[in-house]
PDB file of C-alpha atoms in Angstrom:
ATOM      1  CA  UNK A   1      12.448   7.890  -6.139  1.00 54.00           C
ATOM      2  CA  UNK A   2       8.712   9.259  -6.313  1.00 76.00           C
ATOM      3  CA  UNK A   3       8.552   9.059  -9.643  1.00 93.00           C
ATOM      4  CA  UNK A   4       9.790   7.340 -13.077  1.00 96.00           C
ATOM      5  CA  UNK A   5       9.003   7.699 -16.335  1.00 95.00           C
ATOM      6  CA  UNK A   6       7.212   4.059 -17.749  1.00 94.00           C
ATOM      7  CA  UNK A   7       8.883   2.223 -20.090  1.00 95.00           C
ATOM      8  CA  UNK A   8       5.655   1.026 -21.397  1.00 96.00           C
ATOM      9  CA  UNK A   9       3.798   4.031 -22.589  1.00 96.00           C
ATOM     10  CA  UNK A  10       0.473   3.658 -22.845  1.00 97.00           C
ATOM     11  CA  UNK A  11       0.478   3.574 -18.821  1.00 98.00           C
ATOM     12  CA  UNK A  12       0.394   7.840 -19.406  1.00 97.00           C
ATOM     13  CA  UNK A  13      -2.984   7.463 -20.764  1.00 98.00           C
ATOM     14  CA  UNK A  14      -4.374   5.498 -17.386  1.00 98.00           C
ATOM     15  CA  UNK A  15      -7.088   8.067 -15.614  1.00 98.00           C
ATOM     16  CA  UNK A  16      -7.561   7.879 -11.882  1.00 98.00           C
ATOM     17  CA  UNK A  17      -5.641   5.436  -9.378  1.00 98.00           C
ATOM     18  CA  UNK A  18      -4.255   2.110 -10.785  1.00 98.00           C
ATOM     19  CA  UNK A  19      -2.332  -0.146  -8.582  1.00 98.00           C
ATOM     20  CA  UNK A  20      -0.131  -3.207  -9.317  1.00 98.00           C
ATOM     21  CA  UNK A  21      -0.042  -5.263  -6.258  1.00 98.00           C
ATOM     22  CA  UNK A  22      -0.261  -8.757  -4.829  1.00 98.00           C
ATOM     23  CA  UNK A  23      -2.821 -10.078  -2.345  1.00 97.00           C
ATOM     24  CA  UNK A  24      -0.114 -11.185   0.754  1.00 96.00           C
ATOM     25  CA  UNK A  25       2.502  -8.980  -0.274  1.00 98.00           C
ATOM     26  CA  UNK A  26       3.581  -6.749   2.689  1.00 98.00           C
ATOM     27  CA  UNK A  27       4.511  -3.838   0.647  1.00 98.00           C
ATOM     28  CA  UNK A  28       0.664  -4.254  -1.038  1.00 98.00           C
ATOM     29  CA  UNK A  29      -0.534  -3.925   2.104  1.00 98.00           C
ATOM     30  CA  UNK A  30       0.974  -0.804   3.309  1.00 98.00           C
ATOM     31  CA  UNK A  31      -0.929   0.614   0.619  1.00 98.00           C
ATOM     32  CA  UNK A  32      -3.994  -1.083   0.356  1.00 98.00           C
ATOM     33  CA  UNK A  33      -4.153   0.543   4.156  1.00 98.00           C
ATOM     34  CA  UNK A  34      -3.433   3.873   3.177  1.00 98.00           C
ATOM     35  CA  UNK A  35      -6.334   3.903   0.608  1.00 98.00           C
ATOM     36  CA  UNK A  36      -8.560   2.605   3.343  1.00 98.00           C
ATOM     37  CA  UNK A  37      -7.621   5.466   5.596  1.00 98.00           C
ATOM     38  CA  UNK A  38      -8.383   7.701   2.900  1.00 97.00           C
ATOM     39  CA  UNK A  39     -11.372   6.345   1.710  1.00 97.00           C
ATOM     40  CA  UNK A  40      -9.795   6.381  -1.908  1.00 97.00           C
ATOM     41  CA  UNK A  41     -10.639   3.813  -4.321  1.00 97.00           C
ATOM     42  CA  UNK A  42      -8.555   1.615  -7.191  1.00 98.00           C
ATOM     43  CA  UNK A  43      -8.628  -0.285 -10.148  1.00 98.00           C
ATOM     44  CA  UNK A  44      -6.820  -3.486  -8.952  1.00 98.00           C
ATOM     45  CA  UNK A  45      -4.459  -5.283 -10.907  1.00 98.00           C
ATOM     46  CA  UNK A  46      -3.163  -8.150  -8.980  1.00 98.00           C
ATOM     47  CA  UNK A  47       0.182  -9.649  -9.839  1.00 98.00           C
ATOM     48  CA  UNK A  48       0.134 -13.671  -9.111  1.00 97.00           C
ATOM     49  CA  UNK A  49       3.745 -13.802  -8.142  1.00 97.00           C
ATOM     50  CA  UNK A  50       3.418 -17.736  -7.302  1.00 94.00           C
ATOM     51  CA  UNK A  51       2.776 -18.045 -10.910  1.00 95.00           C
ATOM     52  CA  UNK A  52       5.866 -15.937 -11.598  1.00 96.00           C
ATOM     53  CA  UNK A  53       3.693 -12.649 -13.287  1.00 97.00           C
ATOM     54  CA  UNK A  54       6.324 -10.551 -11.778  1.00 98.00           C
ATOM     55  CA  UNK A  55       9.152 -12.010 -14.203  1.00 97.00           C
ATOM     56  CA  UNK A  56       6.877 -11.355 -17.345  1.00 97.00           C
ATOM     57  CA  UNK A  57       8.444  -8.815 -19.979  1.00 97.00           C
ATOM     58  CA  UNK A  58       5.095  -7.035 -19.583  1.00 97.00           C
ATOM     59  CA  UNK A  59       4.878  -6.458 -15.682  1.00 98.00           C
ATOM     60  CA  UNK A  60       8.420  -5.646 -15.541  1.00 98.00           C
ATOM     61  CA  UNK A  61       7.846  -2.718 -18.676  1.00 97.00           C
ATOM     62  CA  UNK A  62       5.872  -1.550 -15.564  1.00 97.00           C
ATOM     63  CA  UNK A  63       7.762  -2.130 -12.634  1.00 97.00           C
ATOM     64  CA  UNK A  64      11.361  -2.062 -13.541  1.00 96.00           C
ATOM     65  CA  UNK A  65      12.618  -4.214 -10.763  1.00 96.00           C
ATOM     66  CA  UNK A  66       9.942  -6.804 -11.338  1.00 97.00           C
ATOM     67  CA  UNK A  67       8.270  -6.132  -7.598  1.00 98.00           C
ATOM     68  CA  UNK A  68       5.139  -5.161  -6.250  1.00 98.00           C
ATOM     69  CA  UNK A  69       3.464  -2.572  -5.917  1.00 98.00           C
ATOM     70  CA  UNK A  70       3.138  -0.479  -8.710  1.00 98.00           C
ATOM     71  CA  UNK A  71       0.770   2.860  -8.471  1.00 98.00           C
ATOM     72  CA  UNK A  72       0.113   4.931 -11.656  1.00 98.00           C
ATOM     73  CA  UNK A  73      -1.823   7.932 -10.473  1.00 98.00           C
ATOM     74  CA  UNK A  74      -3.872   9.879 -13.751  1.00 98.00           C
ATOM     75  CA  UNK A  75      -0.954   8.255 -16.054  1.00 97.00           C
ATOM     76  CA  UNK A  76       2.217   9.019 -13.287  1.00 97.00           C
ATOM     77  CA  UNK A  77       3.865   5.779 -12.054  1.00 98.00           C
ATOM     78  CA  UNK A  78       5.194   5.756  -8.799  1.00 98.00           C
ATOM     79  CA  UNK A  79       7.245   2.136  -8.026  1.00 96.00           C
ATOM     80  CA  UNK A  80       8.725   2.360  -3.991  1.00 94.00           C
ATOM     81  CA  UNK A  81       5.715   1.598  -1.035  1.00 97.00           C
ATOM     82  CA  UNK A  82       7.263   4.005   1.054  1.00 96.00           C
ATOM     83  CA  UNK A  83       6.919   6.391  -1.325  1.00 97.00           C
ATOM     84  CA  UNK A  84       3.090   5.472  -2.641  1.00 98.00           C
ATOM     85  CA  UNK A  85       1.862   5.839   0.532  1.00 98.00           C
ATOM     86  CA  UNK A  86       3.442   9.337   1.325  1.00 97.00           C
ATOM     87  CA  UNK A  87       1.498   9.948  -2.237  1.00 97.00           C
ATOM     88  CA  UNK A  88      -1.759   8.322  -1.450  1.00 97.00           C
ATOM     89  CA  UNK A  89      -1.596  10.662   1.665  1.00 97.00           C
ATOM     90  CA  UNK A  90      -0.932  13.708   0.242  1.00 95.00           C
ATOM     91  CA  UNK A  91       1.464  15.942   1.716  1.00 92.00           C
ATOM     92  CA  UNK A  92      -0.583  17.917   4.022  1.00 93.00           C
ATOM     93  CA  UNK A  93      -2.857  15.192   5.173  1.00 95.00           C
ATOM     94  CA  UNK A  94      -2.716  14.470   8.823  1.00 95.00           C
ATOM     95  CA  UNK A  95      -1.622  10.870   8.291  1.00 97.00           C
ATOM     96  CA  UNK A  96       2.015  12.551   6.478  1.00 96.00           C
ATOM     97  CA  UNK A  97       2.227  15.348   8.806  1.00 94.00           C
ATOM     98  CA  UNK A  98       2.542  13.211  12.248  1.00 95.00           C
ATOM     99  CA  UNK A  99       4.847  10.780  10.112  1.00 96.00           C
ATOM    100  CA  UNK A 100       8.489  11.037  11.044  1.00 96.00           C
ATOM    101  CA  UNK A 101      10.809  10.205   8.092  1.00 95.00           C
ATOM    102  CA  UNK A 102      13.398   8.304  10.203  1.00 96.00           C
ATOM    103  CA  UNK A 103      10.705   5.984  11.269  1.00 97.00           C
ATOM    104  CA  UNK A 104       9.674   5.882   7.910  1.00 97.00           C
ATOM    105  CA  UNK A 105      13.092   4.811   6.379  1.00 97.00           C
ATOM    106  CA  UNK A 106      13.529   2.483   9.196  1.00 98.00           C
ATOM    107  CA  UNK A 107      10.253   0.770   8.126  1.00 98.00           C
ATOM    108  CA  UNK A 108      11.666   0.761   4.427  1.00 97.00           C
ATOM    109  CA  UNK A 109      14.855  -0.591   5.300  1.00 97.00           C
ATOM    110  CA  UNK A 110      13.293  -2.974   7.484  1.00 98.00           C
ATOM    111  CA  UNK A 111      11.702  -4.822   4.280  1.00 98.00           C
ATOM    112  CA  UNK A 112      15.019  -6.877   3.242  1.00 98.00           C
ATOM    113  CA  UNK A 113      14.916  -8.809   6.254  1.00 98.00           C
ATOM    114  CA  UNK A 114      10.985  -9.651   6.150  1.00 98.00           C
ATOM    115  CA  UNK A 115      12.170 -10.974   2.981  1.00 98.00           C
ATOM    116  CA  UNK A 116      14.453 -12.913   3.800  1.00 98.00           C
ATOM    117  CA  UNK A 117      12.762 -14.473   6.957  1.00 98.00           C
ATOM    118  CA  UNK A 118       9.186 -14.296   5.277  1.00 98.00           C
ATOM    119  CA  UNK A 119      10.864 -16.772   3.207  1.00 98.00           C
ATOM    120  CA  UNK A 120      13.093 -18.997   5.651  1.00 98.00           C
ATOM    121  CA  UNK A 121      10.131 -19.113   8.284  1.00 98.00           C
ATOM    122  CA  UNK A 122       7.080 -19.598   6.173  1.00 98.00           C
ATOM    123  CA  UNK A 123       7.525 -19.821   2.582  1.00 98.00           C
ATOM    124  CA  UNK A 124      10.161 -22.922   2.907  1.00 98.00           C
ATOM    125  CA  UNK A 125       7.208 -24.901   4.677  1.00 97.00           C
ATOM    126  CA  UNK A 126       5.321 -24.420   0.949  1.00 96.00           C
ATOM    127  CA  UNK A 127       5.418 -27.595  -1.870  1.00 94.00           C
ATOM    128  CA  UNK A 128       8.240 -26.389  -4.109  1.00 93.00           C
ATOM    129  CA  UNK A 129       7.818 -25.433  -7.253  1.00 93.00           C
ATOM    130  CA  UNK A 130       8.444 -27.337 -10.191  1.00 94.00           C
ATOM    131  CA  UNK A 131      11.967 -27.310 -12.128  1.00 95.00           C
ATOM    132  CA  UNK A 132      10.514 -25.770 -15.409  1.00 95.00           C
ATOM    133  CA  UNK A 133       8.791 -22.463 -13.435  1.00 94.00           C
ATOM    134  CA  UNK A 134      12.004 -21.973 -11.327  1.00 96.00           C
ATOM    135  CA  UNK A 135      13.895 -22.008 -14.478  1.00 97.00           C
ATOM    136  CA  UNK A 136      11.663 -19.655 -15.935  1.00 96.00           C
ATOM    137  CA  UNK A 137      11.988 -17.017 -13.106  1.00 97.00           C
ATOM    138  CA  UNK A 138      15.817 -17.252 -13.574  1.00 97.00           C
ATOM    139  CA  UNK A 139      15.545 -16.925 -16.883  1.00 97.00           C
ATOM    140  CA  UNK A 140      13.554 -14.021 -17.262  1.00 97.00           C
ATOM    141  CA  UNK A 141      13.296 -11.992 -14.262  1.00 97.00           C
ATOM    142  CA  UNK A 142      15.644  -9.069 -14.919  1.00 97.00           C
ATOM    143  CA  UNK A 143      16.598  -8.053 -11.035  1.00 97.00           C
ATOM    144  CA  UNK A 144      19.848  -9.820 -10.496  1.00 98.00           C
ATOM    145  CA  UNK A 145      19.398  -9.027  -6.935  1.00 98.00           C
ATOM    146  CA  UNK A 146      16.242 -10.720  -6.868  1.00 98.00           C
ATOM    147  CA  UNK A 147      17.364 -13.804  -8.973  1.00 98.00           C
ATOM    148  CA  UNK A 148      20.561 -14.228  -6.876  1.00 98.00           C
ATOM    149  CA  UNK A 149      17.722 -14.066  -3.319  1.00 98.00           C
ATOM    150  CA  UNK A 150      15.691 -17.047  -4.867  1.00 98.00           C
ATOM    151  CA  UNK A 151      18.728 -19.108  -5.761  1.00 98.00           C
ATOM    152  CA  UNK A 152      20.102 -18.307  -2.154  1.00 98.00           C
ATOM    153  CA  UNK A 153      16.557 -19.554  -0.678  1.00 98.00           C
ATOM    154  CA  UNK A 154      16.635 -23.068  -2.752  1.00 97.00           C
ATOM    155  CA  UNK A 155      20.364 -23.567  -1.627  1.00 97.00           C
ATOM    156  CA  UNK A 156      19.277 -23.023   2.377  1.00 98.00           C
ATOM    157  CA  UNK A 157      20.580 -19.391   4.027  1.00 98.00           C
ATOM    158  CA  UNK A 158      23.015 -19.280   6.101  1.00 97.00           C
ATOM    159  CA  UNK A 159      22.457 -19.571  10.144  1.00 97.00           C
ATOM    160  CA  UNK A 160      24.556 -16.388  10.329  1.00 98.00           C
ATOM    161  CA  UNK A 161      22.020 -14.332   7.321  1.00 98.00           C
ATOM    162  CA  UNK A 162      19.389 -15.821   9.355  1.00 98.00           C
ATOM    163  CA  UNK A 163      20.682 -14.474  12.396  1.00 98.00           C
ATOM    164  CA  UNK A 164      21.749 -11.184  11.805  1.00 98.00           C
ATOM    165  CA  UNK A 165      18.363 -10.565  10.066  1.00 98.00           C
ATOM    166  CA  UNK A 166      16.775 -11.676  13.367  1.00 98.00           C
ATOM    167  CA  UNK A 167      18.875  -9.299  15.308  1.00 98.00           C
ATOM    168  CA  UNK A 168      17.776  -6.359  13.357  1.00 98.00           C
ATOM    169  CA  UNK A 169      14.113  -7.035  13.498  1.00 98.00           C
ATOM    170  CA  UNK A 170      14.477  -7.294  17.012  1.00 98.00           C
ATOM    171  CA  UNK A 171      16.235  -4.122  17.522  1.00 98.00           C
ATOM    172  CA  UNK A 172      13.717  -2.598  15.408  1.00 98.00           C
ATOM    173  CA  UNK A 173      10.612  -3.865  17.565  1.00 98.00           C
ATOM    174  CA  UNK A 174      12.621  -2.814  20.670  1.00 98.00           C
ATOM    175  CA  UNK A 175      13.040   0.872  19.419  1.00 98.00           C
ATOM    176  CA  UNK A 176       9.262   0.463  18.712  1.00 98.00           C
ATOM    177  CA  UNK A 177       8.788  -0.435  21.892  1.00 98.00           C
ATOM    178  CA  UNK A 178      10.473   1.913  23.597  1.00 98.00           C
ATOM    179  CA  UNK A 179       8.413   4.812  21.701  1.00 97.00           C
ATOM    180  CA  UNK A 180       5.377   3.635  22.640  1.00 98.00           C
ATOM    181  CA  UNK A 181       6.575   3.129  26.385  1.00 98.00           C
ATOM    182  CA  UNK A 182       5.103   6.768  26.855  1.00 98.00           C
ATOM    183  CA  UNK A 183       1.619   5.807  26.255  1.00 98.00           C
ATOM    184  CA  UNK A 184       1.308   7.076  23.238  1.00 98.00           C
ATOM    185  CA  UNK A 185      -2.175   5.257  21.273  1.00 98.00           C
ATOM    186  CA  UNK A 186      -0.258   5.680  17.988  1.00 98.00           C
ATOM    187  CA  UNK A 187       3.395   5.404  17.179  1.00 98.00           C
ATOM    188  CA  UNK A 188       3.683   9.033  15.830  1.00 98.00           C
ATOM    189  CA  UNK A 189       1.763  10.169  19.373  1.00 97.00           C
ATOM    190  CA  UNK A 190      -1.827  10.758  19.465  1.00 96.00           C
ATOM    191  CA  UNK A 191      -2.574  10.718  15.595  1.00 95.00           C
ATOM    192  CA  UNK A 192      -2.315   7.783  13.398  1.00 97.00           C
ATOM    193  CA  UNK A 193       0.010   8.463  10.920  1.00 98.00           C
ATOM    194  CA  UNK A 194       1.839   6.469   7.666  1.00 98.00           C
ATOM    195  CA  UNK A 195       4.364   5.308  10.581  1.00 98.00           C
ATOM    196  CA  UNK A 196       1.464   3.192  11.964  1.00 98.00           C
ATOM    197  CA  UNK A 197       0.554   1.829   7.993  1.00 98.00           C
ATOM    198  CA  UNK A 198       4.422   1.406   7.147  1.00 98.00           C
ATOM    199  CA  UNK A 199       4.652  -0.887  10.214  1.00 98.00           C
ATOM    200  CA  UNK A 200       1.509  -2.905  10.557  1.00 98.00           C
ATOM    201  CA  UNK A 201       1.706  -5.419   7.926  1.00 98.00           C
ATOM    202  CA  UNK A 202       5.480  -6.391   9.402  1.00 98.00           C
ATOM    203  CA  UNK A 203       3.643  -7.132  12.530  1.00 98.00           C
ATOM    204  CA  UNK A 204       1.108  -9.025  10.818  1.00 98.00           C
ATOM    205  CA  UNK A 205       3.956 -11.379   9.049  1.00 98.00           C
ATOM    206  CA  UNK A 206       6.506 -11.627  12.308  1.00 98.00           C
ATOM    207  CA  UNK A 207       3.075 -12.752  14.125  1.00 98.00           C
ATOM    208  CA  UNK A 208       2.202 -15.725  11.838  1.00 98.00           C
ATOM    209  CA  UNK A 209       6.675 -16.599  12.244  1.00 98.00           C
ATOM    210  CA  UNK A 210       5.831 -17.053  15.863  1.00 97.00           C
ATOM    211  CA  UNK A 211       7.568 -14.119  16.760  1.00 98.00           C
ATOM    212  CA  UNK A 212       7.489 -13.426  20.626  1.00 97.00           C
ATOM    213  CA  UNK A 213       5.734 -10.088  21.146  1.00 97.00           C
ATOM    214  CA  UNK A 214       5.350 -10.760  24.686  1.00 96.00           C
ATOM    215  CA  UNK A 215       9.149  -9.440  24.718  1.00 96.00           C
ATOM    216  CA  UNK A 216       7.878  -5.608  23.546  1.00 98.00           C
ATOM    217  CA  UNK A 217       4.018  -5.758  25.876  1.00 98.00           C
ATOM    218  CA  UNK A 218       3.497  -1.970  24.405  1.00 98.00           C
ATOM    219  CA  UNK A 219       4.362  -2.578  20.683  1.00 98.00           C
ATOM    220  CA  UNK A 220       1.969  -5.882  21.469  1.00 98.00           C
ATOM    221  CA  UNK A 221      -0.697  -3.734  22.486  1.00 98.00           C
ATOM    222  CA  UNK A 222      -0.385  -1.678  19.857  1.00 98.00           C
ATOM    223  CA  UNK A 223      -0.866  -3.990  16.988  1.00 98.00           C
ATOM    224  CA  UNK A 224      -3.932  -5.531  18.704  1.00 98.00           C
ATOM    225  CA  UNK A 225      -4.820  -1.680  18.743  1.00 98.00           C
ATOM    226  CA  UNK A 226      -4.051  -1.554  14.903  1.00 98.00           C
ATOM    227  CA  UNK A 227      -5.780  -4.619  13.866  1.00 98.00           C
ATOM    228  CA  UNK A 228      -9.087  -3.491  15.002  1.00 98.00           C
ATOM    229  CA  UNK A 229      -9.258  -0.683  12.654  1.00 98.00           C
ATOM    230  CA  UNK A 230     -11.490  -0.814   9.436  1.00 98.00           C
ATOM    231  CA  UNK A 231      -8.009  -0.342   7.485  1.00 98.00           C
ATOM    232  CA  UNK A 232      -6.370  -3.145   8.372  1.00 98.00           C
ATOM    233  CA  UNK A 233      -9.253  -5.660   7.572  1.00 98.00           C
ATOM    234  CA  UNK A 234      -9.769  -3.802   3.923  1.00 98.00           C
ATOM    235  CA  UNK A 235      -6.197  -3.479   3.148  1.00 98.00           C
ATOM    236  CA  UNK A 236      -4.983  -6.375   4.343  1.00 98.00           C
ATOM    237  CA  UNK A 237      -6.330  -9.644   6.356  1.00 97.00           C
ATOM    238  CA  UNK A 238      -9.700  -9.562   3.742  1.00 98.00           C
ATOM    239  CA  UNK A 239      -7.229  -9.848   0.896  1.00 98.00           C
ATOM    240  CA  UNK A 240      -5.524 -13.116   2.640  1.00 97.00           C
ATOM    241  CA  UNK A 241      -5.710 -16.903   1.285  1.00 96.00           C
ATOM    242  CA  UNK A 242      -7.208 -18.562   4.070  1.00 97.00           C
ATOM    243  CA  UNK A 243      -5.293 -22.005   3.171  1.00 97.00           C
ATOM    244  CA  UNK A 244      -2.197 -19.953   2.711  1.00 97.00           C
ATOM    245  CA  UNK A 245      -2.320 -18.583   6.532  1.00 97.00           C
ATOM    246  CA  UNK A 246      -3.363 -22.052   7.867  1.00 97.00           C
ATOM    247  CA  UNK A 247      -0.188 -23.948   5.787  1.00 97.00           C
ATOM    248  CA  UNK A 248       2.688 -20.712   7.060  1.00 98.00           C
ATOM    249  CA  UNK A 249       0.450 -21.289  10.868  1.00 97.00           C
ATOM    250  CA  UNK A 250       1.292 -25.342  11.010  1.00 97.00           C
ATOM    251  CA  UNK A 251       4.827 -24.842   9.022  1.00 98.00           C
ATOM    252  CA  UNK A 252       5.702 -21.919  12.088  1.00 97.00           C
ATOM    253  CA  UNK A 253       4.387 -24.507  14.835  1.00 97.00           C
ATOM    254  CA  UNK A 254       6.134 -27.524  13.289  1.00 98.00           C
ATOM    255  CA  UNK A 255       9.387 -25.440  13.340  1.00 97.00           C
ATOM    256  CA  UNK A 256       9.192 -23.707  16.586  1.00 96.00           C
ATOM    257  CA  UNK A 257       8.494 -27.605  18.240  1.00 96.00           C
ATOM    258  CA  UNK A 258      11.815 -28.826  16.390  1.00 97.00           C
ATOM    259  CA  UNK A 259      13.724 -25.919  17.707  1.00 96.00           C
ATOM    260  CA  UNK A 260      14.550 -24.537  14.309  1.00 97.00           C
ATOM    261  CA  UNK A 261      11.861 -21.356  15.077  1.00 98.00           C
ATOM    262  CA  UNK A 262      12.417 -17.921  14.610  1.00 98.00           C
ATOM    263  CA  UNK A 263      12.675 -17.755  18.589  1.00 97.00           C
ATOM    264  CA  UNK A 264      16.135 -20.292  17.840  1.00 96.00           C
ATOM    265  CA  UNK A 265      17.779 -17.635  16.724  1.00 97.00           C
ATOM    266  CA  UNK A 266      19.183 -14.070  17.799  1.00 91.00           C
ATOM    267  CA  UNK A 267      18.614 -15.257  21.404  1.00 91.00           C
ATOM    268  CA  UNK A 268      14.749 -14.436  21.635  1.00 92.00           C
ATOM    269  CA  UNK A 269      14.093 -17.809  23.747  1.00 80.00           C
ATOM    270  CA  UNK A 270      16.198 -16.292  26.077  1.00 60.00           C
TER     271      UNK A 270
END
């Protein structure tokens, strides 16, 4: 969905590029990217969603299903990544016309299972939050969906959510793979394209699980390709909480020594 109309109004009135987002949220960083690569500029409004701003009755009058990000261009709000960035872009910019939609919806679909093991391999190894803020973000968080994923999370997933959600990522890196077998610099071909954006911040996150690249060597080389440009260090590792990285680095080691990794699953120590 492009684009829907605000429940709170006076978003209409907003001039130039506004954008809801949070510092280590993947989908923020799709389009913090984009904006790099096109040299466009925005007033920031970060959401802290440790402190639960994404449950307030005033975020979600913005973002209907209480997520990030959230882009009102010259008082038009646009609420899906995938479809911000194809926006930021521009139709006939060279970064949408390489793009292939299938790789793009793969990317999109792709984001439920980050979730989920975002959450399993990194997030669990956090100090949990206390009774009254949980309660809180039950209480008033409107997305079901999302309420029902937080009380799934503090309950433990099971092995076999875990695992199928493994299984698809690694499908996904393998197809990946296999596309840049050719040679190709970029995963669209020669040009760098929203494919590359929609996928580099899922690299970025499977890297600090412990996830084995060395299994894909030219999807490997390609995010080493990826993180050298200027985008990704704007858009996304300059916006990172140093603490936060080292805490989701020792939690990922810690598991991966016990066996309980995201390599224990899906057979990727095999």
């Amino acid at each position: 969905m492009p684009e829907i109309e605000p429940q709170n109004q006076s978003l209409k009135a907003l001039t130039g590029l506004h954008l809801w987002h949070a510092p280590m949220s993947s989908c923020s960083q799709r389009v913090r990217i984009v904006m790099a690569e096109t040299g466009q500029n925005f007033e920031s409004h970060e959401v802290n969603l440790e402190r639960g701003e994404h449950a307030s009755e005033a975020y979600q009058a913005i973002h209907p299903k209480g997520v990030v990000p959230a882009l009102v261009d010259n008082g038009h709000l646009i609420i899906e990544s995938i479809d911000i960035i194809q926006h930021v872009a521009g139709k006939d910019s060279p970064l949408m016309k390489a793009a292939s939609h299938e790789i793009l919806a793969r990317a999109d679909a792709a984001q439920a299972d980050l979730k989920l093991l975002t959450f399993e391999f990194l997030f669990r190894g956090a100090p949990a939050k206390p009774d009254a803020a949980v309660q809180a973000f039950q209480r008033n968080h409107k997305n079901a969906w999302l309420t029902s994923f937080h009380r799934d999370f503090a309950a433990g997933f099971d092995r076999d959510r875990i695992e199928q959600a493994v299984a698809r990522t690694r499908d996904d890196f393998e197809f990946l793979d296999a596309r840049l077998s050719d040679g190709r610099v970029f995963l669209a071909g020669e040009q760098m394209s929203l494919e590359d954006v929609a996928w580099m911040p899922n690299a970025h996150r499977f890297q600090l699980m412990g996830w084995p690249f060395q299994r894909t060597a030219h999807l490997a080389k390609w995010f080493e390709r990826m993180k050298q440009r200027p985008s990704y260090r704007k858009g996304l590792s300059e916006w990172e909480n140093p603490a936060a990285i080292a805490m989701f680095t020792a939690y990922s080691a810690k598991r991966q020594a016990e066996g309980t990794g995201i390599t224990s699953f899906a057979g990727l120590s095999a």
